[in-house]
Short mmCIF file of C-alpha atoms in Angstrom, two decimals:
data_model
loop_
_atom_site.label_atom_id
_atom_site.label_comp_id
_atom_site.label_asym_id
_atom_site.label_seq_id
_atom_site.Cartn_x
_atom_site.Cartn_y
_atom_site.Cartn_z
CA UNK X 97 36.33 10.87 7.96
CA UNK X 98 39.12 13.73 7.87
CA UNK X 99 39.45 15.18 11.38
CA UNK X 100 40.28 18.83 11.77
CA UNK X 101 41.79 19.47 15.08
CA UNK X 102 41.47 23.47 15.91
CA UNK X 103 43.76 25.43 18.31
CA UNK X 104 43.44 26.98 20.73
CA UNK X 105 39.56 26.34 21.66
CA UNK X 106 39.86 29.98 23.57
CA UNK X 107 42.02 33.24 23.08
CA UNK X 108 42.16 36.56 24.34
CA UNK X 109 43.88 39.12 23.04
CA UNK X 110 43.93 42.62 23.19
CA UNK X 111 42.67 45.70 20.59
CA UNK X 112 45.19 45.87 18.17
CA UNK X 113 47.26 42.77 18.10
CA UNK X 114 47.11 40.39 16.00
CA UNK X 115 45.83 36.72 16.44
CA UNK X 116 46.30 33.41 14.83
CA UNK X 117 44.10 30.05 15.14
CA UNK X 118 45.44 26.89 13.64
CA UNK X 119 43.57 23.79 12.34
CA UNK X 120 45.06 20.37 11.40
CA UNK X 121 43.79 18.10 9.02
CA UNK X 122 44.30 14.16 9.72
CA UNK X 123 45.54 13.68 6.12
CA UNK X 124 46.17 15.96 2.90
CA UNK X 125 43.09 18.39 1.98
CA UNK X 126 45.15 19.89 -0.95
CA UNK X 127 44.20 23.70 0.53
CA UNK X 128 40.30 22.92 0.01
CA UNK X 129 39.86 24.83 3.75
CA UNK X 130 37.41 27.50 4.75
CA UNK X 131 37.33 29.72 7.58
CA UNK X 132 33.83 31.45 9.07
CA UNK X 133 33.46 33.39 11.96
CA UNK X 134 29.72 33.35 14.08
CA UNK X 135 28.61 35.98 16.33
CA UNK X 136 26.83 34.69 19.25
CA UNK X 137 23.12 33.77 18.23
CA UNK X 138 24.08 34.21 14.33
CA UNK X 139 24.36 31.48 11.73
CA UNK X 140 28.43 31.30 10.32
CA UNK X 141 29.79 33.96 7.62
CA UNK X 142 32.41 32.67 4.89
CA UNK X 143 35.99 34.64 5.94
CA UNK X 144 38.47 32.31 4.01
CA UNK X 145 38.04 29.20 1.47
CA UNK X 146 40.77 27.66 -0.69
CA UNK X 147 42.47 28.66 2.43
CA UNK X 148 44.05 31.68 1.63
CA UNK X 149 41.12 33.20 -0.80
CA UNK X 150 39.15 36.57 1.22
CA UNK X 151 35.71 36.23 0.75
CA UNK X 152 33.89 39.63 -0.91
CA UNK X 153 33.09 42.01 1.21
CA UNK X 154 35.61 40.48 3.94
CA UNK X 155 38.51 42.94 6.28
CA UNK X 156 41.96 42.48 4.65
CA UNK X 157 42.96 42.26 8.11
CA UNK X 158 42.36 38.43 7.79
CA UNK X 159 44.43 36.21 6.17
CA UNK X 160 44.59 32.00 5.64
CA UNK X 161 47.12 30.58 5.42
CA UNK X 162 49.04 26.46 5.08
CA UNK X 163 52.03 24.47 5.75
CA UNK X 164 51.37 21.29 4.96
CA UNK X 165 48.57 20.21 6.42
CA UNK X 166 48.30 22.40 9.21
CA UNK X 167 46.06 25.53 8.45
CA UNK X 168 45.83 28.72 9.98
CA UNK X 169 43.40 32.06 10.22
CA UNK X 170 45.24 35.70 11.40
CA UNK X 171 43.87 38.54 12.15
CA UNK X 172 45.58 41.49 12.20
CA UNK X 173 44.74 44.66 13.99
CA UNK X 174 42.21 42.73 16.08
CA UNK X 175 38.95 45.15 16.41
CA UNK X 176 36.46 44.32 19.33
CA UNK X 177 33.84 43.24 16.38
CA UNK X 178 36.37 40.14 15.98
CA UNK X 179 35.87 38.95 19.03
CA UNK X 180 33.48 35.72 18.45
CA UNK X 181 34.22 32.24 17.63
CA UNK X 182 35.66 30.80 14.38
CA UNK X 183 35.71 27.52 12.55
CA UNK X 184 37.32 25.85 10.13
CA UNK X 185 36.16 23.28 7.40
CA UNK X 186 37.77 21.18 5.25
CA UNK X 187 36.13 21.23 1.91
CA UNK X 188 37.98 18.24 0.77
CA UNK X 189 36.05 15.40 0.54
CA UNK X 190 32.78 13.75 2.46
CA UNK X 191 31.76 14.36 4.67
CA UNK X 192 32.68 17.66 5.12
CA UNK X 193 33.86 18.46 8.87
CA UNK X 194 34.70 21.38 10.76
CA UNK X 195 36.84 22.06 13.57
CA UNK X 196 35.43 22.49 17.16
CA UNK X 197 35.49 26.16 17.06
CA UNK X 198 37.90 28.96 19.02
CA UNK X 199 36.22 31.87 20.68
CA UNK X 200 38.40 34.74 20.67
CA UNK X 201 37.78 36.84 23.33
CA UNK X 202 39.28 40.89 24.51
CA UNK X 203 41.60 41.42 27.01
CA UNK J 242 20.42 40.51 -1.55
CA UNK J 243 20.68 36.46 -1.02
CA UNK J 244 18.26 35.47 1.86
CA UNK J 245 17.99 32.03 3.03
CA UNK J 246 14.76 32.20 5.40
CA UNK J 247 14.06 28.87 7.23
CA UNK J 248 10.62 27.56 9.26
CA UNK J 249 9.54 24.98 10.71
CA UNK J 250 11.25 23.80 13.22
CA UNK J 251 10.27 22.68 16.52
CA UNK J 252 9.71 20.22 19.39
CA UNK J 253 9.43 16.86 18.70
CA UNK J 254 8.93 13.04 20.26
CA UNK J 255 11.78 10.86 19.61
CA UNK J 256 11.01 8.41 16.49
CA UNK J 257 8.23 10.86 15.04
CA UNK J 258 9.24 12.71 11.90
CA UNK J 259 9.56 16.63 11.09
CA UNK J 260 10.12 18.52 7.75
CA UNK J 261 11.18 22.12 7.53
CA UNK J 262 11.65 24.47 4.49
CA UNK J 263 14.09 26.93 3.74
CA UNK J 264 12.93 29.74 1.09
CA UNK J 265 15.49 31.27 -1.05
CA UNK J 266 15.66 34.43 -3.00
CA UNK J 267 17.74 36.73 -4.53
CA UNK J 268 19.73 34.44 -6.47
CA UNK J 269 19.06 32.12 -9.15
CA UNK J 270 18.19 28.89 -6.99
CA UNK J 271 18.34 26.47 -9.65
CA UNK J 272 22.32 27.19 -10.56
CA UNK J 273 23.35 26.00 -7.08
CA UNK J 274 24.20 23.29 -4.87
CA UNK J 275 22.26 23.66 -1.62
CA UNK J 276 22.37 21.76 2.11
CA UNK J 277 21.97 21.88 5.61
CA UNK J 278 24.49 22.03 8.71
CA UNK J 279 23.53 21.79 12.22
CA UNK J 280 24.61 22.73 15.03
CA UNK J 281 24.27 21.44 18.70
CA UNK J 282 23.43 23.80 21.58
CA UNK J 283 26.97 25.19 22.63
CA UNK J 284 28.58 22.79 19.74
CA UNK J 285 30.40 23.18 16.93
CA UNK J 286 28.88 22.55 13.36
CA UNK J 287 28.16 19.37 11.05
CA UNK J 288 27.32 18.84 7.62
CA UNK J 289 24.49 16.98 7.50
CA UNK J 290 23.33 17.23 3.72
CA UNK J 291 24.24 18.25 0.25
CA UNK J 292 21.63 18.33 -2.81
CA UNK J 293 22.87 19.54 -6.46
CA UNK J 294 21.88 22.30 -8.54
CA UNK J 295 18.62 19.96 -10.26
CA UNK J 296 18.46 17.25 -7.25
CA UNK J 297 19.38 14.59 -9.09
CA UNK J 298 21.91 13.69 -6.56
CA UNK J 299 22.38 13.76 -2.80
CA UNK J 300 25.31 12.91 -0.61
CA UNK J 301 24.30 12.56 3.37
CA UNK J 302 26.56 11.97 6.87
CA UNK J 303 26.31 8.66 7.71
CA UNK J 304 24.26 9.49 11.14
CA UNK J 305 21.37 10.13 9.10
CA UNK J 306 21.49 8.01 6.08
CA UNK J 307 18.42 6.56 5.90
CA UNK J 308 16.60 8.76 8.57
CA UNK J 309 16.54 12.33 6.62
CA UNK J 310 15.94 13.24 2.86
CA UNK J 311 17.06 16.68 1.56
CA UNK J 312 14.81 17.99 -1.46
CA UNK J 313 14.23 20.84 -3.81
CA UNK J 314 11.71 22.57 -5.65
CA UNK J 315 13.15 24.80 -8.22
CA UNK J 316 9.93 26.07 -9.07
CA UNK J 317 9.22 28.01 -5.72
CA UNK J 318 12.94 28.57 -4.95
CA UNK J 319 12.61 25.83 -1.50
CA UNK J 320 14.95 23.75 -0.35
CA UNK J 321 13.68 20.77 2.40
CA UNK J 322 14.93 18.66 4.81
CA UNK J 323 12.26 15.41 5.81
CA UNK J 324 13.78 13.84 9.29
CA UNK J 325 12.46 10.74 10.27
CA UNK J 326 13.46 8.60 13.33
CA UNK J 327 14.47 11.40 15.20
CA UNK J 328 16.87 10.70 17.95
CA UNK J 329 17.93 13.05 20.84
CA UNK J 330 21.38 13.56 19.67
CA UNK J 331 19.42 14.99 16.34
CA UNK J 332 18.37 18.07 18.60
CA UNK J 333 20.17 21.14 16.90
CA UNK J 334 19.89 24.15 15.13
CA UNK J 335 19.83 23.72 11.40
CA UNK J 336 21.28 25.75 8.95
CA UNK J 337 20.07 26.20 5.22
CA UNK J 338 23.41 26.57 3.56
CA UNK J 339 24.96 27.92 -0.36
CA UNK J 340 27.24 26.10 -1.96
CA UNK J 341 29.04 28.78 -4.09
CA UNK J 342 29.12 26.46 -7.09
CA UNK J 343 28.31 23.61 -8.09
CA UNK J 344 30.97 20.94 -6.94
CA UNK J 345 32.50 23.98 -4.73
CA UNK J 346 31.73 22.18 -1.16
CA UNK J 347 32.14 24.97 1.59
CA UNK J 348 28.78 27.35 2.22
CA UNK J 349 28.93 31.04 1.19
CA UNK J 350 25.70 31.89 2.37
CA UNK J 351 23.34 30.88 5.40
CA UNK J 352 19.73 30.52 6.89
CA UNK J 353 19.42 32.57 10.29
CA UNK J 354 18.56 28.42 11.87
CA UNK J 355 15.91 26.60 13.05
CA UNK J 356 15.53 25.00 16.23
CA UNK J 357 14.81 21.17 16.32
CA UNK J 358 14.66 19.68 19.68
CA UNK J 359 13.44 15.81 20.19
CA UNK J 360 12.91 15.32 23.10
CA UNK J 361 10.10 13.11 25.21
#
């Protein structure tokens, strides 16, 4: 199975600046990576896939982005609605995993 | 508007079986991939199951190969999930979950959950 290793698994940051979280794949996912964000009690919401592609209907203020394998989400402009947890997938192959999830948090 | 509604979930002995429905609407449901994702209490999230667009194929974790079968009905717009041999570390929310195309493997649109707990 590919293992995606998130970072950091907690962040807080203040109104206004701007964030990034970072997943690593154990091997090459050739940019199949998607990015959802879940407010407490909710079920997941599509930011990011193909790792850089917004979803509709998504901010502009977030942004995917690679190097290799290593992944990352930013948000810019961080508004207090942002602060909940996000995940990352790999949309590679099977099974499909996710990382263990940051939770972004105000200062 | 896409809606994903699921029921059925509940409290269950371990080894008994449960099956739980998620009702779609608002889209076509025949065009598209559909499967479930769970999630443990305070844990991040797992694909579980994947069913395509006429359910003539199904791709399952390896956990529970065997143990669950993910269905469709096309007709009334439902997609299922049959769990048999539940085990404790089954006990999760599930997610009903879009695939955005057919062969496109990340989920665009989601089920508010259902609660399974198997427990004694």
């Amino acid at each position: 199975d590919i293992q995606m290793t998130q970072s950091p698994a907690s962040l807080s940051a203040s109104l206004g600046e701007t964030v990034t979280i970072e997943c690593l794949a154990s091997e090459d996912i050739y940019s199949n990576l998607a990015w959802y964000q879940q407010k407490p009690g909710k079920s997941p919401q599509l930011l990011i896939y193909d790792a850089s592609s917004l979803q509709d209907g998504v901010p502009s203020r977030f942004s995917g982005s690679e190097s290799g394998t290593q992944y990352s989400l930013e948000i810019n402009s961080l508004q207090s609605e942002d602060a909940v947890t996000y995940f990352c997938q790999q949309h590679h192959d099977y099974p499909y995993t996710f990382g263990a999830g940051t939770k972004l948090e105000l200062k | 508007e896409v809606q994903l509604v699921e029921s059925g979930g509940g409290l269950v002995q371990p080894g008994r079986s449960l099956k739980f429905s998620c009702a779609a609407s608002g889209f076509t449901f025949s065009d598209y991939a559909m499967a479930w994702v769970r999630q443990a209490p305070k844990k991040g999230l797992e694909w579980v199951a994947t069913i395509i667009y006429d359910g003539s194929s199904t791709y399952y974790r390896d956990s529970v190969k065997g143990r669950f079968t993910i269905s469709r009905d096309n007709a009334k717009s439902t997609l299922y999930l049959q769990m048999d041999s539940l085990r404790s570390e089954d006990t999760a929310t599930y997610y009903c979950a879009r695939h955005p195309t057919e062969g496109i493997p990340y989920f665009d649109y989601w089920g508010q959950g259902v609660m399974v707990t198997v427990s004694s």
